[in-house]
JSON list of C-alpha atoms in Angstrom, two decimals:
[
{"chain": "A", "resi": 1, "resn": "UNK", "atom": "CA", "xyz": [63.07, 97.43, 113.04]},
{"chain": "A", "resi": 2, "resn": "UNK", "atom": "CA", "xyz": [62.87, 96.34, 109.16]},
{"chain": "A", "resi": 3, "resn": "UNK", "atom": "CA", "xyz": [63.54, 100.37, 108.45]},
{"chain": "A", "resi": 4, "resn": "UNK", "atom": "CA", "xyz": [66.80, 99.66, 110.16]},
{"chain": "A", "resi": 5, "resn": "UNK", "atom": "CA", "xyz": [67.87, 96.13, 108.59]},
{"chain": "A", "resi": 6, "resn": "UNK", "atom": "CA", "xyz": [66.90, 98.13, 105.32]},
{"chain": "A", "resi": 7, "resn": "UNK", "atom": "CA", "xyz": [69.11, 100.59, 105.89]},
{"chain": "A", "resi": 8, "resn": "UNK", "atom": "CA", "xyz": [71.96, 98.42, 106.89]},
{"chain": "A", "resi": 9, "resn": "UNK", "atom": "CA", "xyz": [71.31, 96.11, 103.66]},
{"chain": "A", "resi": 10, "resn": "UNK", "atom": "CA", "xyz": [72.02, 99.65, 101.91]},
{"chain": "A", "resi": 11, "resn": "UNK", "atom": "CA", "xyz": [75.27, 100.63, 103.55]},
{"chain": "A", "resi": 12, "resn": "UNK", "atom": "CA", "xyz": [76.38, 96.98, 102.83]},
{"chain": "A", "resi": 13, "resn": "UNK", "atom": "CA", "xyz": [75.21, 97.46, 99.22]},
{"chain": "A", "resi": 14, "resn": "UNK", "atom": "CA", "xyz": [76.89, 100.62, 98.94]},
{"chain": "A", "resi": 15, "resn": "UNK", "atom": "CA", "xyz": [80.38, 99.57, 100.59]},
{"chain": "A", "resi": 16, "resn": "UNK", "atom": "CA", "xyz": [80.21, 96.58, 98.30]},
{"chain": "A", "resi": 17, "resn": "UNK", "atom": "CA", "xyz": [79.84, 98.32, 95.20]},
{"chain": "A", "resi": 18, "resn": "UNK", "atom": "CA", "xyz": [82.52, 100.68, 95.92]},
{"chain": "A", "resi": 19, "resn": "UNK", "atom": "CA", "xyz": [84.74, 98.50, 96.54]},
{"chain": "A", "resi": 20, "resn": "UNK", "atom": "CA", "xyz": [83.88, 95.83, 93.63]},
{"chain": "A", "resi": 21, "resn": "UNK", "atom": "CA", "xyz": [82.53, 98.55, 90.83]},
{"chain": "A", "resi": 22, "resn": "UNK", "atom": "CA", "xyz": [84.09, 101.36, 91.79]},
{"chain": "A", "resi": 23, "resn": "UNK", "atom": "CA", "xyz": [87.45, 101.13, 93.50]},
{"chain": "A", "resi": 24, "resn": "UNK", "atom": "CA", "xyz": [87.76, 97.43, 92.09]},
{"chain": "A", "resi": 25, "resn": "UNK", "atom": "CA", "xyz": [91.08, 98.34, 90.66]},
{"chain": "A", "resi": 26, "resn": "UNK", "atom": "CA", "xyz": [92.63, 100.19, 93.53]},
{"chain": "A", "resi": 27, "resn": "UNK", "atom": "CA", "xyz": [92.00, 97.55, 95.86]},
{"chain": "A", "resi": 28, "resn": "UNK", "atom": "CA", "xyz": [93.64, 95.04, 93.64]},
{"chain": "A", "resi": 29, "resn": "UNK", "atom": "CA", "xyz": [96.53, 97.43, 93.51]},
{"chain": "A", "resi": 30, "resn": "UNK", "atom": "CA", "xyz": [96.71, 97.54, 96.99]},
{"chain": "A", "resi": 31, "resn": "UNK", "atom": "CA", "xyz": [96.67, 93.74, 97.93]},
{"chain": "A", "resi": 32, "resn": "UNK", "atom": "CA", "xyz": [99.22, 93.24, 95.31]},
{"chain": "A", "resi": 33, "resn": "UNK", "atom": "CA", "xyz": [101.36, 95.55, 96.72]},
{"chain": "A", "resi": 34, "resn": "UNK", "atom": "CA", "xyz": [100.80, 94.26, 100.29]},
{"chain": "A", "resi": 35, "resn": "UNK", "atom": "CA", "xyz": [101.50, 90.72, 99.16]},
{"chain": "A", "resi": 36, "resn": "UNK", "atom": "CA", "xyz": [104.52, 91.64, 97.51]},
{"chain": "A", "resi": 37, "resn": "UNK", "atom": "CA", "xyz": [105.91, 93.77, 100.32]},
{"chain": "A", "resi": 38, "resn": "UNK", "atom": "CA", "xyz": [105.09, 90.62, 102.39]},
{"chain": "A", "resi": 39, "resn": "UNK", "atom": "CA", "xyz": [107.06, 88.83, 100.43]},
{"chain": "A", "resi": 40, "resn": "UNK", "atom": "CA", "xyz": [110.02, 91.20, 100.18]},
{"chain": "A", "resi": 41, "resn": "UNK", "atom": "CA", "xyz": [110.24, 91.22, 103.85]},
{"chain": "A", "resi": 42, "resn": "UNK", "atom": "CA", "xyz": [110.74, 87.47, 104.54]},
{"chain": "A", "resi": 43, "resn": "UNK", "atom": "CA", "xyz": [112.76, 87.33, 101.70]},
{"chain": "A", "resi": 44, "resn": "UNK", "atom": "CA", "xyz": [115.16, 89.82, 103.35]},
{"chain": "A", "resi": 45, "resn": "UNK", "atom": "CA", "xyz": [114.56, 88.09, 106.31]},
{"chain": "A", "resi": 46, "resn": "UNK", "atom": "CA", "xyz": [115.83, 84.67, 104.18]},
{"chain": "A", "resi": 47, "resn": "UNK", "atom": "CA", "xyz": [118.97, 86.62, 103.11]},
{"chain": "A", "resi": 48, "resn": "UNK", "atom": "CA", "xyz": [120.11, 87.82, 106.46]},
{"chain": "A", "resi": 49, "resn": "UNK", "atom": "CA", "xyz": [119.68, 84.60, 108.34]},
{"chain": "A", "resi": 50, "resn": "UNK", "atom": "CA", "xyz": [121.62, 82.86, 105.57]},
{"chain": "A", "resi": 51, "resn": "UNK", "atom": "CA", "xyz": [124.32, 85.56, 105.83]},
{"chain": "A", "resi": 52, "resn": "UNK", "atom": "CA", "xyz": [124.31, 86.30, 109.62]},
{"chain": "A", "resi": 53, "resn": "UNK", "atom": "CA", "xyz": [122.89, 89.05, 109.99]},
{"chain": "A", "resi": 54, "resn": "UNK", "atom": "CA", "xyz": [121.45, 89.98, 113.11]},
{"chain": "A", "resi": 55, "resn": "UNK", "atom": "CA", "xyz": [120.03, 92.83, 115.84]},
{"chain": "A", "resi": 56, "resn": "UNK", "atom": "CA", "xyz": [118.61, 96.16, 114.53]},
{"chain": "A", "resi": 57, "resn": "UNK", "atom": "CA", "xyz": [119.96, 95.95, 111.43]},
{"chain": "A", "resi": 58, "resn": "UNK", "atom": "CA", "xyz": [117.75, 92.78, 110.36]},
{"chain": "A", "resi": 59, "resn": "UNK", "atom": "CA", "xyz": [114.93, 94.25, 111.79]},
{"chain": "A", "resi": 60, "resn": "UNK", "atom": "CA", "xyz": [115.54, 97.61, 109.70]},
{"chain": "A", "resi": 61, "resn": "UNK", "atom": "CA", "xyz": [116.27, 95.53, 106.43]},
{"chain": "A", "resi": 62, "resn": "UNK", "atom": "CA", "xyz": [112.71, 93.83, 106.73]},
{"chain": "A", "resi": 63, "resn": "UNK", "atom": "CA", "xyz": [111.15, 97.03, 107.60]},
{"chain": "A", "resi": 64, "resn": "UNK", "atom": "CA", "xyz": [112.68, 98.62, 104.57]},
{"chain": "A", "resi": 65, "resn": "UNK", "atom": "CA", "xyz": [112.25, 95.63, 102.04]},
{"chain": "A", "resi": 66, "resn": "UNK", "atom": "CA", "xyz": [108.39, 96.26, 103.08]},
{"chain": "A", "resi": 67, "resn": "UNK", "atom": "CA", "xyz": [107.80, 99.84, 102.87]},
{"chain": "A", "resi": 68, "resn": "UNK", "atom": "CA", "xyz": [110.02, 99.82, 100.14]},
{"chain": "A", "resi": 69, "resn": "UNK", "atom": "CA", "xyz": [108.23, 97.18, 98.25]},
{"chain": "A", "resi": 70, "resn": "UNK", "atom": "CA", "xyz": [104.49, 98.24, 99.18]},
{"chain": "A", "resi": 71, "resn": "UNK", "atom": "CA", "xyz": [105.11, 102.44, 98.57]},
{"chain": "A", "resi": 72, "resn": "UNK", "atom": "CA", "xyz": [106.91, 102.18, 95.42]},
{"chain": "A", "resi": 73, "resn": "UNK", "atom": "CA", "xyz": [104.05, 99.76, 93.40]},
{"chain": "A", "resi": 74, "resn": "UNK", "atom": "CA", "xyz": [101.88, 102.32, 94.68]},
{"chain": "A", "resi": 75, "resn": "UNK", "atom": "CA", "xyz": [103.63, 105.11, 93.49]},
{"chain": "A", "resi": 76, "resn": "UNK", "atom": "CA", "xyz": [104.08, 103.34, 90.35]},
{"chain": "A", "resi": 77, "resn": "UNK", "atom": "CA", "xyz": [100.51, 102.92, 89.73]},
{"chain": "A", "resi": 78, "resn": "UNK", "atom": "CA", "xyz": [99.91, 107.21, 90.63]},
{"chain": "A", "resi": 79, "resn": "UNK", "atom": "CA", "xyz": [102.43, 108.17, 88.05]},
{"chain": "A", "resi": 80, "resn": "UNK", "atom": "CA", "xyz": [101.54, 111.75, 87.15]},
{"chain": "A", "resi": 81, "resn": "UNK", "atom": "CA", "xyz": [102.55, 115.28, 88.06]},
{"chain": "A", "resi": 82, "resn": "UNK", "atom": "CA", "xyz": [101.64, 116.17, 91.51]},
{"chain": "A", "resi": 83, "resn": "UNK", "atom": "CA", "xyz": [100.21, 119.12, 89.93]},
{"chain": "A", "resi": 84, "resn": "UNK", "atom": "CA", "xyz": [97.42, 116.75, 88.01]},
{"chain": "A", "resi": 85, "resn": "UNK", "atom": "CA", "xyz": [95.98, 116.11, 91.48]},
{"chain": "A", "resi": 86, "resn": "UNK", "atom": "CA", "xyz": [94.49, 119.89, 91.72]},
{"chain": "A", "resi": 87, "resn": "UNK", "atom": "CA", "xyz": [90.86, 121.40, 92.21]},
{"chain": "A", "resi": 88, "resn": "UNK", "atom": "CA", "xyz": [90.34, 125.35, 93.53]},
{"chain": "A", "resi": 89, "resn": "UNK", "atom": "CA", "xyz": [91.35, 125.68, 96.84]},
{"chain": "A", "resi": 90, "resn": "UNK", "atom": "CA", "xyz": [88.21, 125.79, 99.25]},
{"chain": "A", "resi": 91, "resn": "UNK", "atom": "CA", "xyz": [90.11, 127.28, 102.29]},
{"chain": "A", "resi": 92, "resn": "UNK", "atom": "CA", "xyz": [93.65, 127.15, 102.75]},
{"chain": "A", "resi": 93, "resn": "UNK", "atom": "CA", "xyz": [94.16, 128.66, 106.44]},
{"chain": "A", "resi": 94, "resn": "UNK", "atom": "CA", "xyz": [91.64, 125.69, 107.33]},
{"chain": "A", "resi": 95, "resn": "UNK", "atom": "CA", "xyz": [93.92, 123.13, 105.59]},
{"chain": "A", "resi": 96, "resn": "UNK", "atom": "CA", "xyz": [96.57, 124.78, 107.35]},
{"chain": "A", "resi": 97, "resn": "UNK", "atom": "CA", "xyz": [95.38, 124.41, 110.60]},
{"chain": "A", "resi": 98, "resn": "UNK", "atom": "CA", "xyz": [94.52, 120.73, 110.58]},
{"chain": "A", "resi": 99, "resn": "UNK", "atom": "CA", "xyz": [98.09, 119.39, 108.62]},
{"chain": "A", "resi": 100, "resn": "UNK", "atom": "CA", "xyz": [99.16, 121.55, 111.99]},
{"chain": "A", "resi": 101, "resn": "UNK", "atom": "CA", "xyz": [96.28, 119.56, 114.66]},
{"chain": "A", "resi": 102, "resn": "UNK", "atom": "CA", "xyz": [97.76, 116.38, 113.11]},
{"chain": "A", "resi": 103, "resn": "UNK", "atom": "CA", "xyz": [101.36, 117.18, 113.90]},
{"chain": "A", "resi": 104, "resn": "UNK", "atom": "CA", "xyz": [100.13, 118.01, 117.11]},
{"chain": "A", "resi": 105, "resn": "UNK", "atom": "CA", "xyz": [98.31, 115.46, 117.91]},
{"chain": "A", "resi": 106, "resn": "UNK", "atom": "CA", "xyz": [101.36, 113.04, 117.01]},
{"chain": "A", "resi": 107, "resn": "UNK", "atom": "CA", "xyz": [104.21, 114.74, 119.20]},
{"chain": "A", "resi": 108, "resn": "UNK", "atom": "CA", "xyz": [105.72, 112.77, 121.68]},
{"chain": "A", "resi": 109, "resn": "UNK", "atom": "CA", "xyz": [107.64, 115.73, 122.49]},
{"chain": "A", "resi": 110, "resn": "UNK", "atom": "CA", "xyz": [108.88, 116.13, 126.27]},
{"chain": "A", "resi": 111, "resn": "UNK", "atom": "CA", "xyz": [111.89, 118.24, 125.81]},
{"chain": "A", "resi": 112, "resn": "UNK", "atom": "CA", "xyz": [114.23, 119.89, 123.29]},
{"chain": "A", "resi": 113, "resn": "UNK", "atom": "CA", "xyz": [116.16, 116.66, 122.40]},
{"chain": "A", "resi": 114, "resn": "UNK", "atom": "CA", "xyz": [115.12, 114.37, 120.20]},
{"chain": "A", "resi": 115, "resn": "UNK", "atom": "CA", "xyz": [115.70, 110.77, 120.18]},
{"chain": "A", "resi": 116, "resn": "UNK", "atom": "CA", "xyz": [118.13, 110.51, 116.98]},
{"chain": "A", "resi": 117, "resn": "UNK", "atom": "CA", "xyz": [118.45, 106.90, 116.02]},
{"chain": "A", "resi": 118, "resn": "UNK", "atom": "CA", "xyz": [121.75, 105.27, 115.38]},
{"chain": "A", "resi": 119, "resn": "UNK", "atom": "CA", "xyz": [122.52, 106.14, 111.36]},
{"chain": "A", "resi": 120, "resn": "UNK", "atom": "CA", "xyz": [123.67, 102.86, 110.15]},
{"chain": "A", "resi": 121, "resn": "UNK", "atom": "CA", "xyz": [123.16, 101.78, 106.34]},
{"chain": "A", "resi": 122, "resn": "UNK", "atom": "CA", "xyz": [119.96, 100.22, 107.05]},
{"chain": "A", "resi": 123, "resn": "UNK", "atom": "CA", "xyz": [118.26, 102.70, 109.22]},
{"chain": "A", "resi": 124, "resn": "UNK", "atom": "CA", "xyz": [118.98, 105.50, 106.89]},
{"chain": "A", "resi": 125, "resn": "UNK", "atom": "CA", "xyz": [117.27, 103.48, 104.29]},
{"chain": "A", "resi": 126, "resn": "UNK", "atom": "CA", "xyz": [114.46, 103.04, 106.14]},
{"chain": "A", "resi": 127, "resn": "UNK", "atom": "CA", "xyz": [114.28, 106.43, 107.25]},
{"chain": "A", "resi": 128, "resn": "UNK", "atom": "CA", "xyz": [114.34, 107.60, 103.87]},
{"chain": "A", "resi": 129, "resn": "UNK", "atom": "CA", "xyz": [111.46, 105.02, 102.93]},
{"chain": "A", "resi": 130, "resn": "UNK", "atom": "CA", "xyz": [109.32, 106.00, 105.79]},
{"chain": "A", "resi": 131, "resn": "UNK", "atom": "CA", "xyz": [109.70, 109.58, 105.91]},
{"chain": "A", "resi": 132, "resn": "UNK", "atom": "CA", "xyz": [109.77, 110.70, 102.32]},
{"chain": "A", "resi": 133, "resn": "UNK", "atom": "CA", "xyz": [109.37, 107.68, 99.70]},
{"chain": "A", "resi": 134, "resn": "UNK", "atom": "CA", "xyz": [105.59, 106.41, 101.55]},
{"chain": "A", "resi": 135, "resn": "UNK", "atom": "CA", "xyz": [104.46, 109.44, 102.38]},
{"chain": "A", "resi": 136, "resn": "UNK", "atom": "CA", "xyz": [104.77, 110.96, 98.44]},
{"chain": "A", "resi": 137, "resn": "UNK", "atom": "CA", "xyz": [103.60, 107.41, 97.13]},
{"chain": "A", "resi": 138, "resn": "UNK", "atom": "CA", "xyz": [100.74, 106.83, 99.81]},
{"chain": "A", "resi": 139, "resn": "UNK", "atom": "CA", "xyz": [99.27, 110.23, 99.05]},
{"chain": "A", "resi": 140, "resn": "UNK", "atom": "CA", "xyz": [99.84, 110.12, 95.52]},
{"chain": "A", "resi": 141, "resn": "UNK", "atom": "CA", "xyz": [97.74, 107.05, 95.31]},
{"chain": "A", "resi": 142, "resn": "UNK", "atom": "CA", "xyz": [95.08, 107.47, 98.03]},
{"chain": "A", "resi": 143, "resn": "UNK", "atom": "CA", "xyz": [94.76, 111.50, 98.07]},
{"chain": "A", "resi": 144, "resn": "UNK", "atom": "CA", "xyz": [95.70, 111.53, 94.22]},
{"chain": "A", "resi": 145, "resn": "UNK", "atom": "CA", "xyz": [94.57, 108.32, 91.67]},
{"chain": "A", "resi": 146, "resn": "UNK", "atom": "CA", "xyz": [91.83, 106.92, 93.99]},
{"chain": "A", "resi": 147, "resn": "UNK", "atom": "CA", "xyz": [89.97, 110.47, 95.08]},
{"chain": "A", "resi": 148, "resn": "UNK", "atom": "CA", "xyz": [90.44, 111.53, 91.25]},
{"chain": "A", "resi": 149, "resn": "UNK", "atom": "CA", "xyz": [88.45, 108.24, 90.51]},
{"chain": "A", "resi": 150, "resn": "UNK", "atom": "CA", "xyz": [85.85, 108.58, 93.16]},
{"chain": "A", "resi": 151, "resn": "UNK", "atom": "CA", "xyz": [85.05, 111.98, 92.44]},
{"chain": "A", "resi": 152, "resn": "UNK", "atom": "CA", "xyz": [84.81, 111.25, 88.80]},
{"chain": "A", "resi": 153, "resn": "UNK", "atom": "CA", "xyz": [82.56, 108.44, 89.46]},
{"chain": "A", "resi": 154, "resn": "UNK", "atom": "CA", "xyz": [79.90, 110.87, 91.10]},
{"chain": "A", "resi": 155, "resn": "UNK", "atom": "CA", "xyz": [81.04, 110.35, 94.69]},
{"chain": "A", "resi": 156, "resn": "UNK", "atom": "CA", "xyz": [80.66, 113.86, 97.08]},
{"chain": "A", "resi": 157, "resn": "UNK", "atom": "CA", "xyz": [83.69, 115.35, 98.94]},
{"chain": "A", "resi": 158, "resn": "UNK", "atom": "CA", "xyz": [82.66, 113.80, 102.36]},
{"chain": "A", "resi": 159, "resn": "UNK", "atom": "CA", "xyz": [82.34, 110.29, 101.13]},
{"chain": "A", "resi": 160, "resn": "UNK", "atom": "CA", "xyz": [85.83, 110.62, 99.10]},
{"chain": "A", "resi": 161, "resn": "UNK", "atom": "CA", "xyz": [87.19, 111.45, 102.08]},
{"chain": "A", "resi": 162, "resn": "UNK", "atom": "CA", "xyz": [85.42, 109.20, 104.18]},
{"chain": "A", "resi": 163, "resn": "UNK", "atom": "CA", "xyz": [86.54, 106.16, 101.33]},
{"chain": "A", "resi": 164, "resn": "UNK", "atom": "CA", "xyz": [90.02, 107.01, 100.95]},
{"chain": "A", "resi": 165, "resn": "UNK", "atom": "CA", "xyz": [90.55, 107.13, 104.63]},
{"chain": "A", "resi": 166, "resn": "UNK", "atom": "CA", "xyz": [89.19, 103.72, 104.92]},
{"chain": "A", "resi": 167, "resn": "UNK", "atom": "CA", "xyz": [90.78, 102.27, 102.32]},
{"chain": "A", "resi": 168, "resn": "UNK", "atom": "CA", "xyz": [93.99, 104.28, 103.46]},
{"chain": "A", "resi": 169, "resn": "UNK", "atom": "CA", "xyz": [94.04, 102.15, 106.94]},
{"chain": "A", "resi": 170, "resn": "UNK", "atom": "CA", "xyz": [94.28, 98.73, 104.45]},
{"chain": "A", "resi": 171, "resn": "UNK", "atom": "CA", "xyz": [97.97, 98.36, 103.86]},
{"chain": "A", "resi": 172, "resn": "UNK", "atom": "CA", "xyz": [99.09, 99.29, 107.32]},
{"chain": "A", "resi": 173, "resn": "UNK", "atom": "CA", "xyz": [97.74, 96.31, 108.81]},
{"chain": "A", "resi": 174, "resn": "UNK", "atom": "CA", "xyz": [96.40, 97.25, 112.40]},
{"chain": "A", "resi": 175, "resn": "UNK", "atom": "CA", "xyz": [96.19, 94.88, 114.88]},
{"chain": "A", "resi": 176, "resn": "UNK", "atom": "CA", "xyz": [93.73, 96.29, 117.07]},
{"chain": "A", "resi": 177, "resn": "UNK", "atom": "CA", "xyz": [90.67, 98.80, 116.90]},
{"chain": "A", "resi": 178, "resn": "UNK", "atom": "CA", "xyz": [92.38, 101.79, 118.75]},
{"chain": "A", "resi": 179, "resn": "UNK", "atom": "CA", "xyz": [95.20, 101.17, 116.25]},
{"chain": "A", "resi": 180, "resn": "UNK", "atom": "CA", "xyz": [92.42, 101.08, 113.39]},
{"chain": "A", "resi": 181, "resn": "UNK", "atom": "CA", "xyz": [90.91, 104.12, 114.50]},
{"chain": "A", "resi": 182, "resn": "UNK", "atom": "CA", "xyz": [94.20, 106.20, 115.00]},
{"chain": "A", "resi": 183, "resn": "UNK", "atom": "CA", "xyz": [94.79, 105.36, 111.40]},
{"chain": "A", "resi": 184, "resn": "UNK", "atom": "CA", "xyz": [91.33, 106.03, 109.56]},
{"chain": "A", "resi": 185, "resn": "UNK", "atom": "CA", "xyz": [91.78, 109.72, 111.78]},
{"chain": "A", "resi": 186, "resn": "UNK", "atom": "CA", "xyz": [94.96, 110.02, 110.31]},
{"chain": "A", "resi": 187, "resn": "UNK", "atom": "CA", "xyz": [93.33, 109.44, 106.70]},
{"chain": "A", "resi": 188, "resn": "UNK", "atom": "CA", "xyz": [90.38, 111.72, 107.34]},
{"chain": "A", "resi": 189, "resn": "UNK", "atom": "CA", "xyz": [92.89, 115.09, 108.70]},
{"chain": "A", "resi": 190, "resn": "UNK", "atom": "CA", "xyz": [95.19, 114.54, 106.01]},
{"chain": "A", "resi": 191, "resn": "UNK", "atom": "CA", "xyz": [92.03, 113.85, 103.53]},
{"chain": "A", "resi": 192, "resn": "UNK", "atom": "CA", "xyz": [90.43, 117.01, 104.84]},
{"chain": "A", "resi": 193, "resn": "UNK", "atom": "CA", "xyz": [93.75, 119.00, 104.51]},
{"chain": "A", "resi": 194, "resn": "UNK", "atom": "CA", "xyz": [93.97, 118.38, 100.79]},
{"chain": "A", "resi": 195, "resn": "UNK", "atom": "CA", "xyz": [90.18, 119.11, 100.34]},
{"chain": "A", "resi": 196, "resn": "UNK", "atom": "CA", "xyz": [90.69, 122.39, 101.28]},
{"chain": "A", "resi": 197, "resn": "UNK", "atom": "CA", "xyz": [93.83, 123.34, 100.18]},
{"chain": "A", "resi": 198, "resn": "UNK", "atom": "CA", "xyz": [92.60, 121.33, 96.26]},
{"chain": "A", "resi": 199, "resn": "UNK", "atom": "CA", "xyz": [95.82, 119.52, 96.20]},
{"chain": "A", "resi": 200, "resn": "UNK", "atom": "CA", "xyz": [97.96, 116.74, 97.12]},
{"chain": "A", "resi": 201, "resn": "UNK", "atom": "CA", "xyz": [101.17, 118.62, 97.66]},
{"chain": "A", "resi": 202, "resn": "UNK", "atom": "CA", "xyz": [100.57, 119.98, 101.36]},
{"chain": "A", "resi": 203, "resn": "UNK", "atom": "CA", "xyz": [98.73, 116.40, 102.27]},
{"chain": "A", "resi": 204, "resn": "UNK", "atom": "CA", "xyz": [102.55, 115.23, 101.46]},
{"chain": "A", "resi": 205, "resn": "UNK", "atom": "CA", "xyz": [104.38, 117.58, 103.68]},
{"chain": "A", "resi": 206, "resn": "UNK", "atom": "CA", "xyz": [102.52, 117.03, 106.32]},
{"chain": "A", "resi": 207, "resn": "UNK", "atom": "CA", "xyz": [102.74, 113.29, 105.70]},
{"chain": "A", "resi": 208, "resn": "UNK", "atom": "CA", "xyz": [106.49, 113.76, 105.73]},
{"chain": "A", "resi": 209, "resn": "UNK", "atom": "CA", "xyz": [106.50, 115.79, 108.69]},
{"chain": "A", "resi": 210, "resn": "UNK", "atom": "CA", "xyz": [104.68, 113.62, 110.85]},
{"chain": "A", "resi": 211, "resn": "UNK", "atom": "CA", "xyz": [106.45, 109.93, 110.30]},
{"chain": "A", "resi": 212, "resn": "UNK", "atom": "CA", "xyz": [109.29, 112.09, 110.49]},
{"chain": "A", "resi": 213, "resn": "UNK", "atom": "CA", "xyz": [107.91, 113.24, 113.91]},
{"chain": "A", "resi": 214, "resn": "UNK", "atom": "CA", "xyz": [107.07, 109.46, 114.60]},
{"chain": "A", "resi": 215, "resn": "UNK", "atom": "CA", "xyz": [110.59, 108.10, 113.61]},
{"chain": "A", "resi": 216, "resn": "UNK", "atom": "CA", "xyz": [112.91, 111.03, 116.14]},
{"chain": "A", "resi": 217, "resn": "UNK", "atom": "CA", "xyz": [110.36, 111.03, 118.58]},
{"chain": "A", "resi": 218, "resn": "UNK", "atom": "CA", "xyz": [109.78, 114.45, 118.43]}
]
């Protein structure tokens, strides 16, 4: 029994110096950014009430002020060339293959029409900022700065991936452990993808592809 409370004490020890010594920075990158896109939301929420505006198009606003908000101080702190982000590729039909499983796993699809939202102002806004602005800026920081850093630091490929998943299901907030889960398995396919393909470019694509899935339905 004390092997076991040992053993916990050590993955407690560990998580806490990753994420106090190690990742210290990152994480204080990431609540900042949460806060703020917190605040840009009920801000735009402030806005519209005090101008009238009402139905989907104050609900895409906020949506928007908060992606917005949260993916570009993100991307801002992962400012470098794509192409910075780059180790030997291990196996790329295998990163092929699972950017593919997670597409597949996130179709909704029951037919050959999608479900094309209305293209006002604000949902085109927030379709750009949820199906190309996060995606680049999420995996830029997460796939790019932070598994840079951790693998620098002396951290092996499993627990990089492993961490950045984690830390990757932070800013989207879930309310509930399936919806926890479903994100940290989106973190570890897409983390596995750019392991074996040594870059962040395809981990983007398929990021773009699959909250573009999300957003038609498809």
């Amino acid at each position: 029994m004390q092997q076991i409370w040992d053993r916990l004490a050590g993955v407690f020890k560990f998580i806490g110096k990753m994420l106090l010594v190690d990742a210290r920075v990152e994480l204080t990158v990431v609540s900042i950014a949460m806060g703020l896109a917190f605040l840009a939301a009920h801000l735009a929420l402030f806005v519209m009430t005090a101008t009238g505006v009402e139905g989907g198009a104050r609900t895409d606003i906020a949506y928007f002020a908060s992606i917005f908000t949260l993916s570009t101080i993100l991307g801002l702190a992962s400012v470098r060339p794509l192409g910075t982000f780059r180790e030997k590729a291990v196996a790329r039909p295998a990163a092929l293959l699972l950017g593919l499983g997670l597409l597949a796993s996130r179709s909704t699809w029951s037919g050959i029409h999608p479900n094309i939202p209305e293209l006002t102002g604000p949902s085109v806004l927030l379709l750009i900022a949820v199906c190309l602005l996060a995606p680049y800026c999420e995996e830029s920081f997460f796939r790019g700065r932070l598994w840079k850093k951790l693998t620098r630091t002396g951290f092996n490929v499993g627990l990089v991936i492993v961490l950045t998943s984690l830390l990757y299901v932070f800013p989207h907030l879930p309310t509930s452990f399936a919806a926890f889960v479903d994100y940290a398995t989106i973190g570890l396919m897409l983390g596995l993808v750019r392991y074996f393909r040594g870059g962040v470019l395809m981990p983007v694509l398929f990021h773009v592809a699959m909250n573009t899935m999300v957003m038609f339905k498809l």
